[in-house]
Amino acid sequence: MIIFDMDGVLVDVTESYRETIVRTVQHFTGQTIARSRIQEYKNAGGWNNDWQLSQKIARDLGVEVEYPVVVDYFQKIFFGDGDGGLMQREQWIARPGVLESLAERYAFSIFTGRERAEAQMTLDRFAAGLKFAPVVGADDVQYGKPDPEGMLRIMSEFPGERFYYIGDTVDDARSAKLAGVPFIGIGHGDTGALLLAEGAQALIPSINDLAGALESL
């Protein structure tokens, strides 16, 4: 079974989640951060939750905002006011046929830092013909990544199965390591180097290169 992270793996969230972080921080602090700064936090690990990350960046810029206030503003931007919000800017990364071909040999599941309903909305929009089961989101676990709780939950439903986890952050890599699951990292440059240092057994630039990586393991 292939267990996928979602953001940055299956879906390009540069103009959705990442832009929502930028706008949330700007709203509360009056300062516009570069997206590279967001990646720096992600590379440090421990910031899989974008609501918490938005609050953390605002705090580091000298502004303390209550967590529920951050969440409320973030969600309004992400979902919009009747126009679908920044979520509509998401782009599916896999080329036509790539995942369909893999689905002939592997079952698919998802362990994501999104809430499950948000993940399902994106799957319904871009990949309605593919089966991902189960989909485990942030609201399904007590502890988020890098804790492996969500991955272990998936594994418990398929005893004896061989698993691979595909992710793009150090939290993904650490979660896979704690679960004892081979990890394939998606990344390049400094991020790619960090994923290899965290135990990635293969590093690829895109989900479109996954078949070759799986064959090499």
C-alpha atoms as a PDB file:
ATOM      1  CA  MET A   1       0.000   0.000   0.000  1.00  0.00           C
ATOM      2  CA  ILE A   2       1.125   3.533  -0.785  1.00  0.00           C
ATOM      3  CA  ILE A   3       0.271   6.064   1.921  1.00  0.00           C
ATOM      4  CA  PHE A   4       0.400   9.600   0.594  1.00  0.00           C
ATOM      5  CA  ASP A   5       0.816  12.884   2.325  1.00  0.00           C
ATOM      6  CA  MET A   6      -1.289  15.402   0.425  1.00  0.00           C
ATOM      7  CA  ASP A   7       0.022  18.971   0.355  1.00  0.00           C
ATOM      8  CA  GLY A   8       3.068  19.323  -1.855  1.00  0.00           C
ATOM      9  CA  VAL A   9       2.783  15.663  -2.834  1.00  0.00           C
ATOM     10  CA  LEU A  10      -0.540  15.202  -4.593  1.00  0.00           C
ATOM     11  CA  VAL A  11      -1.567  18.861  -4.633  1.00  0.00           C
ATOM     12  CA  ASP A  12       0.359  22.072  -5.288  1.00  0.00           C
ATOM     13  CA  VAL A  13      -0.689  24.321  -2.408  1.00  0.00           C
ATOM     14  CA  THR A  14       1.586  27.260  -3.188  1.00  0.00           C
ATOM     15  CA  GLU A  15      -1.373  29.501  -4.006  1.00  0.00           C
ATOM     16  CA  SER A  16      -3.768  27.973  -1.477  1.00  0.00           C
ATOM     17  CA  TYR A  17      -2.426  26.991   1.956  1.00  0.00           C
ATOM     18  CA  ARG A  18       0.909  28.791   1.613  1.00  0.00           C
ATOM     19  CA  GLU A  19      -0.734  31.987   0.359  1.00  0.00           C
ATOM     20  CA  THR A  20      -3.308  31.742   3.147  1.00  0.00           C
ATOM     21  CA  ILE A  21      -0.480  31.669   5.699  1.00  0.00           C
ATOM     22  CA  VAL A  22       1.034  34.771   4.104  1.00  0.00           C
ATOM     23  CA  ARG A  23      -2.265  36.653   4.169  1.00  0.00           C
ATOM     24  CA  THR A  24      -3.129  35.563   7.700  1.00  0.00           C
ATOM     25  CA  VAL A  25       0.220  36.729   9.036  1.00  0.00           C
ATOM     26  CA  GLN A  26      -0.080  39.983   7.099  1.00  0.00           C
ATOM     27  CA  HIS A  27      -3.548  40.632   8.515  1.00  0.00           C
ATOM     28  CA  PHE A  28      -2.426  40.309  12.118  1.00  0.00           C
ATOM     29  CA  THR A  29       1.064  41.789  11.896  1.00  0.00           C
ATOM     30  CA  GLY A  30       1.012  44.168   8.952  1.00  0.00           C
ATOM     31  CA  GLN A  31       4.097  42.397   7.605  1.00  0.00           C
ATOM     32  CA  THR A  32       4.333  40.370   4.415  1.00  0.00           C
ATOM     33  CA  ILE A  33       6.533  37.314   4.722  1.00  0.00           C
ATOM     34  CA  ALA A  34       8.284  35.509   1.874  1.00  0.00           C
ATOM     35  CA  ARG A  35       7.140  31.983   1.133  1.00  0.00           C
ATOM     36  CA  SER A  36      10.714  30.877   1.597  1.00  0.00           C
ATOM     37  CA  ARG A  37      10.317  31.794   5.262  1.00  0.00           C
ATOM     38  CA  ILE A  38       7.385  29.405   5.549  1.00  0.00           C
ATOM     39  CA  GLN A  39       9.556  26.663   4.067  1.00  0.00           C
ATOM     40  CA  GLU A  40      12.238  27.391   6.646  1.00  0.00           C
ATOM     41  CA  TYR A  41       9.756  26.659   9.437  1.00  0.00           C
ATOM     42  CA  LYS A  42       8.603  23.506   7.644  1.00  0.00           C
ATOM     43  CA  ASN A  43      12.203  22.354   7.250  1.00  0.00           C
ATOM     44  CA  ALA A  44      12.804  22.838  10.970  1.00  0.00           C
ATOM     45  CA  GLY A  45       9.991  20.379  11.686  1.00  0.00           C
ATOM     46  CA  GLY A  46       7.102  20.485  14.103  1.00  0.00           C
ATOM     47  CA  TRP A  47       4.947  22.815  11.983  1.00  0.00           C
ATOM     48  CA  ASN A  48       2.666  20.460  10.117  1.00  0.00           C
ATOM     49  CA  ASN A  49      -0.396  22.406  11.302  1.00  0.00           C
ATOM     50  CA  ASP A  50      -0.699  25.590   9.213  1.00  0.00           C
ATOM     51  CA  TRP A  51      -2.942  27.287  11.781  1.00  0.00           C
ATOM     52  CA  GLN A  52      -0.312  26.802  14.460  1.00  0.00           C
ATOM     53  CA  LEU A  53       2.382  27.898  12.040  1.00  0.00           C
ATOM     54  CA  SER A  54       0.516  31.113  11.222  1.00  0.00           C
ATOM     55  CA  GLN A  55       0.203  31.851  14.927  1.00  0.00           C
ATOM     56  CA  LYS A  56       3.895  31.059  15.480  1.00  0.00           C
ATOM     57  CA  ILE A  57       5.086  33.342  12.679  1.00  0.00           C
ATOM     58  CA  ALA A  58       2.907  36.179  13.962  1.00  0.00           C
ATOM     59  CA  ARG A  59       4.349  35.643  17.449  1.00  0.00           C
ATOM     60  CA  ASP A  60       7.892  35.689  16.094  1.00  0.00           C
ATOM     61  CA  LEU A  61       7.044  38.996  14.436  1.00  0.00           C
ATOM     62  CA  GLY A  62       5.987  40.371  17.799  1.00  0.00           C
ATOM     63  CA  VAL A  63       2.216  39.926  17.653  1.00  0.00           C
ATOM     64  CA  GLU A  64       0.371  37.461  19.903  1.00  0.00           C
ATOM     65  CA  VAL A  65      -2.945  36.240  18.496  1.00  0.00           C
ATOM     66  CA  GLU A  66      -5.255  33.739  20.157  1.00  0.00           C
ATOM     67  CA  TYR A  67      -5.337  30.435  18.327  1.00  0.00           C
ATOM     68  CA  PRO A  68      -9.114  30.344  17.632  1.00  0.00           C
ATOM     69  CA  VAL A  69      -8.861  33.832  16.134  1.00  0.00           C
ATOM     70  CA  VAL A  70      -6.078  32.679  13.799  1.00  0.00           C
ATOM     71  CA  VAL A  71      -8.065  29.607  12.763  1.00  0.00           C
ATOM     72  CA  ASP A  72     -11.199  31.632  12.056  1.00  0.00           C
ATOM     73  CA  TYR A  73      -9.429  34.179   9.859  1.00  0.00           C
ATOM     74  CA  PHE A  74      -7.370  31.503   8.084  1.00  0.00           C
ATOM     75  CA  GLN A  75     -10.458  29.481   7.195  1.00  0.00           C
ATOM     76  CA  LYS A  76     -12.322  32.514   5.880  1.00  0.00           C
ATOM     77  CA  ILE A  77      -9.517  33.185   3.432  1.00  0.00           C
ATOM     78  CA  PHE A  78      -9.057  29.550   2.509  1.00  0.00           C
ATOM     79  CA  PHE A  79     -12.735  28.836   1.814  1.00  0.00           C
ATOM     80  CA  GLY A  80     -13.752  32.354   0.842  1.00  0.00           C
ATOM     81  CA  ASP A  81     -17.137  33.990   1.025  1.00  0.00           C
ATOM     82  CA  GLY A  82     -19.140  32.140  -1.578  1.00  0.00           C
ATOM     83  CA  ASP A  83     -16.308  32.164  -4.131  1.00  0.00           C
ATOM     84  CA  GLY A  84     -14.453  29.070  -2.965  1.00  0.00           C
ATOM     85  CA  GLY A  85     -11.552  31.102  -1.598  1.00  0.00           C
ATOM     86  CA  LEU A  86      -7.898  30.292  -2.113  1.00  0.00           C
ATOM     87  CA  MET A  87      -8.674  26.581  -2.020  1.00  0.00           C
ATOM     88  CA  GLN A  88      -9.795  26.961  -5.630  1.00  0.00           C
ATOM     89  CA  ARG A  89      -6.217  27.813  -6.621  1.00  0.00           C
ATOM     90  CA  GLU A  90      -4.973  24.325  -5.842  1.00  0.00           C
ATOM     91  CA  GLN A  91      -3.479  22.307  -8.673  1.00  0.00           C
ATOM     92  CA  TRP A  92      -3.311  18.519  -8.960  1.00  0.00           C
ATOM     93  CA  ILE A  93       0.284  17.482  -9.516  1.00  0.00           C
ATOM     94  CA  ALA A  94       0.019  13.987 -10.986  1.00  0.00           C
ATOM     95  CA  ARG A  95      -0.146  13.810 -14.747  1.00  0.00           C
ATOM     96  CA  PRO A  96      -3.063  11.875 -16.259  1.00  0.00           C
ATOM     97  CA  GLY A  97      -2.491   8.139 -15.990  1.00  0.00           C
ATOM     98  CA  VAL A  98       0.345   8.234 -13.448  1.00  0.00           C
ATOM     99  CA  LEU A  99      -1.680   7.312 -10.368  1.00  0.00           C
ATOM    100  CA  GLU A 100      -4.098   5.187 -12.381  1.00  0.00           C
ATOM    101  CA  SER A 101      -1.175   3.017 -13.461  1.00  0.00           C
ATOM    102  CA  LEU A 102       0.119   2.700  -9.898  1.00  0.00           C
ATOM    103  CA  ALA A 103      -3.387   1.816  -8.688  1.00  0.00           C
ATOM    104  CA  GLU A 104      -3.198  -1.367 -10.765  1.00  0.00           C
ATOM    105  CA  ARG A 105      -0.439  -2.603  -8.440  1.00  0.00           C
ATOM    106  CA  TYR A 106      -0.939  -0.776  -5.148  1.00  0.00           C
ATOM    107  CA  ALA A 107      -3.745   0.212  -2.830  1.00  0.00           C
ATOM    108  CA  PHE A 108      -3.793   3.902  -1.876  1.00  0.00           C
ATOM    109  CA  SER A 109      -4.332   5.647   1.440  1.00  0.00           C
ATOM    110  CA  ILE A 110      -3.736   9.173   2.749  1.00  0.00           C
ATOM    111  CA  PHE A 111      -2.296  10.484   6.005  1.00  0.00           C
ATOM    112  CA  THR A 112      -2.450  14.266   5.887  1.00  0.00           C
ATOM    113  CA  GLY A 113      -2.190  17.276   8.147  1.00  0.00           C
ATOM    114  CA  ARG A 114      -5.425  18.578   6.617  1.00  0.00           C
ATOM    115  CA  GLU A 115      -8.717  17.858   8.266  1.00  0.00           C
ATOM    116  CA  ARG A 116     -10.305  14.870   6.587  1.00  0.00           C
ATOM    117  CA  ALA A 117     -13.249  16.761   5.072  1.00  0.00           C
ATOM    118  CA  GLU A 118     -10.902  19.257   3.417  1.00  0.00           C
ATOM    119  CA  ALA A 119      -8.799  16.430   2.017  1.00  0.00           C
ATOM    120  CA  GLN A 120     -11.884  14.694   0.677  1.00  0.00           C
ATOM    121  CA  MET A 121     -13.083  17.865  -1.035  1.00  0.00           C
ATOM    122  CA  THR A 122      -9.838  18.038  -2.984  1.00  0.00           C
ATOM    123  CA  LEU A 123      -9.892  14.338  -3.832  1.00  0.00           C
ATOM    124  CA  ASP A 124     -13.468  14.643  -5.085  1.00  0.00           C
ATOM    125  CA  ARG A 125     -12.450  17.584  -7.248  1.00  0.00           C
ATOM    126  CA  PHE A 126      -9.316  16.143  -8.824  1.00  0.00           C
ATOM    127  CA  ALA A 127      -9.300  12.363  -8.352  1.00  0.00           C
ATOM    128  CA  ALA A 128     -12.871  11.135  -8.141  1.00  0.00           C
ATOM    129  CA  GLY A 129     -11.965   8.036 -10.148  1.00  0.00           C
ATOM    130  CA  LEU A 130      -9.273   6.895  -7.712  1.00  0.00           C
ATOM    131  CA  LYS A 131      -9.801   5.106  -4.417  1.00  0.00           C
ATOM    132  CA  PHE A 132      -7.944   6.356  -1.346  1.00  0.00           C
ATOM    133  CA  ALA A 133      -8.991   4.418   1.746  1.00  0.00           C
ATOM    134  CA  PRO A 134      -8.752   5.243   4.479  1.00  0.00           C
ATOM    135  CA  VAL A 135      -8.154   8.983   4.434  1.00  0.00           C
ATOM    136  CA  VAL A 136      -6.748   9.961   7.832  1.00  0.00           C
ATOM    137  CA  GLY A 137      -6.700  13.664   8.625  1.00  0.00           C
ATOM    138  CA  ALA A 138      -5.607  15.873  11.484  1.00  0.00           C
ATOM    139  CA  ASP A 139      -9.024  15.610  13.120  1.00  0.00           C
ATOM    140  CA  ASP A 140      -8.783  11.809  13.180  1.00  0.00           C
ATOM    141  CA  VAL A 141      -5.758  11.681  15.484  1.00  0.00           C
ATOM    142  CA  GLN A 142      -4.836  12.957  18.895  1.00  0.00           C
ATOM    143  CA  TYR A 143      -1.266  13.692  17.873  1.00  0.00           C
ATOM    144  CA  GLY A 144      -0.283  15.149  14.507  1.00  0.00           C
ATOM    145  CA  LYS A 145       2.859  14.465  12.535  1.00  0.00           C
ATOM    146  CA  PRO A 146       5.656  13.772  13.223  1.00  0.00           C
ATOM    147  CA  ASP A 147       3.793  11.449  15.584  1.00  0.00           C
ATOM    148  CA  PRO A 148       2.996   8.273  13.596  1.00  0.00           C
ATOM    149  CA  GLU A 149      -0.467   7.790  15.107  1.00  0.00           C
ATOM    150  CA  GLY A 150      -2.291   8.282  11.818  1.00  0.00           C
ATOM    151  CA  MET A 151       0.016   5.999   9.890  1.00  0.00           C
ATOM    152  CA  LEU A 152      -0.188   3.287  12.512  1.00  0.00           C
ATOM    153  CA  ARG A 153      -3.973   3.512  12.354  1.00  0.00           C
ATOM    154  CA  ILE A 154      -3.884   2.847   8.616  1.00  0.00           C
ATOM    155  CA  MET A 155      -1.427   0.011   9.042  1.00  0.00           C
ATOM    156  CA  SER A 156      -3.589  -1.650  11.677  1.00  0.00           C
ATOM    157  CA  GLU A 157      -6.377  -2.013   9.114  1.00  0.00           C
ATOM    158  CA  PHE A 158      -4.142  -3.931   6.691  1.00  0.00           C
ATOM    159  CA  PRO A 159      -2.082  -6.446   8.683  1.00  0.00           C
ATOM    160  CA  GLY A 160       0.672  -8.082   6.690  1.00  0.00           C
ATOM    161  CA  GLU A 161       0.641  -5.442   3.960  1.00  0.00           C
ATOM    162  CA  ARG A 162       3.845  -3.748   2.800  1.00  0.00           C
ATOM    163  CA  PHE A 163       3.664   0.029   3.119  1.00  0.00           C
ATOM    164  CA  TYR A 164       5.425   3.044   1.653  1.00  0.00           C
ATOM    165  CA  TYR A 165       4.929   6.631   2.776  1.00  0.00           C
ATOM    166  CA  ILE A 166       5.330   9.495   0.314  1.00  0.00           C
ATOM    167  CA  GLY A 167       5.893  12.970   1.758  1.00  0.00           C
ATOM    168  CA  ASP A 168       7.694  16.261   1.327  1.00  0.00           C
ATOM    169  CA  THR A 169       8.570  17.462   4.832  1.00  0.00           C
ATOM    170  CA  VAL A 170      10.854  16.380   7.654  1.00  0.00           C
ATOM    171  CA  ASP A 171       7.730  15.707   9.733  1.00  0.00           C
ATOM    172  CA  ASP A 172       6.616  13.204   7.094  1.00  0.00           C
ATOM    173  CA  ALA A 173      10.017  11.534   7.156  1.00  0.00           C
ATOM    174  CA  ARG A 174      10.100  11.365  10.947  1.00  0.00           C
ATOM    175  CA  SER A 175       6.586   9.977  11.100  1.00  0.00           C
ATOM    176  CA  ALA A 176       7.489   7.218   8.648  1.00  0.00           C
ATOM    177  CA  LYS A 177      10.640   6.390  10.606  1.00  0.00           C
ATOM    178  CA  LEU A 178       8.706   6.082  13.853  1.00  0.00           C
ATOM    179  CA  ALA A 179       6.164   3.824  12.143  1.00  0.00           C
ATOM    180  CA  GLY A 180       8.871   1.668  10.577  1.00  0.00           C
ATOM    181  CA  VAL A 181       7.672   2.457   7.048  1.00  0.00           C
ATOM    182  CA  PRO A 182       9.986   3.077   4.066  1.00  0.00           C
ATOM    183  CA  PHE A 183       9.852   6.758   3.145  1.00  0.00           C
ATOM    184  CA  ILE A 184      10.127   8.293  -0.304  1.00  0.00           C
ATOM    185  CA  GLY A 185      10.761  12.025  -0.180  1.00  0.00           C
ATOM    186  CA  ILE A 186       9.648  14.625  -2.684  1.00  0.00           C
ATOM    187  CA  GLY A 187      11.955  17.604  -2.719  1.00  0.00           C
ATOM    188  CA  HIS A 188      15.119  19.217  -3.973  1.00  0.00           C
ATOM    189  CA  GLY A 189      17.853  21.496  -2.747  1.00  0.00           C
ATOM    190  CA  ASP A 190      18.050  22.010   1.002  1.00  0.00           C
ATOM    191  CA  THR A 191      14.697  20.329   1.585  1.00  0.00           C
ATOM    192  CA  GLY A 192      15.748  17.265  -0.379  1.00  0.00           C
ATOM    193  CA  ALA A 193      18.982  17.031   1.586  1.00  0.00           C
ATOM    194  CA  LEU A 194      17.041  17.195   4.848  1.00  0.00           C
ATOM    195  CA  LEU A 195      14.707  14.408   3.730  1.00  0.00           C
ATOM    196  CA  LEU A 196      17.660  12.174   2.894  1.00  0.00           C
ATOM    197  CA  ALA A 197      19.238  12.994   6.250  1.00  0.00           C
ATOM    198  CA  GLU A 198      15.967  11.984   7.922  1.00  0.00           C
ATOM    199  CA  GLY A 199      16.111   8.558   6.311  1.00  0.00           C
ATOM    200  CA  ALA A 200      14.386   8.841   2.945  1.00  0.00           C
ATOM    201  CA  GLN A 201      15.172   5.717   0.961  1.00  0.00           C
ATOM    202  CA  ALA A 202      14.611   7.584  -2.295  1.00  0.00           C
ATOM    203  CA  LEU A 203      14.253  11.214  -3.312  1.00  0.00           C
ATOM    204  CA  ILE A 204      12.185  12.294  -6.305  1.00  0.00           C
ATOM    205  CA  PRO A 205      11.288  15.707  -7.742  1.00  0.00           C
ATOM    206  CA  SER A 206       7.605  14.935  -8.236  1.00  0.00           C
ATOM    207  CA  ILE A 207       4.902  12.353  -7.666  1.00  0.00           C
ATOM    208  CA  ASN A 208       5.156  11.751 -11.414  1.00  0.00           C
ATOM    209  CA  ASP A 209       8.480   9.980 -10.759  1.00  0.00           C
ATOM    210  CA  LEU A 210       7.144   7.665  -8.073  1.00  0.00           C
ATOM    211  CA  ALA A 211       6.907   4.462 -10.131  1.00  0.00           C
ATOM    212  CA  GLY A 212      10.634   4.394 -10.783  1.00  0.00           C
ATOM    213  CA  ALA A 213      11.455   5.027  -7.128  1.00  0.00           C
ATOM    214  CA  LEU A 214       9.222   2.169  -5.995  1.00  0.00           C
ATOM    215  CA  GLU A 215      10.852  -0.199  -8.458  1.00  0.00           C
ATOM    216  CA  SER A 216      14.279   0.677  -7.073  1.00  0.00           C
ATOM    217  CA  LEU A 217      13.389  -0.229  -3.457  1.00  0.00           C
END
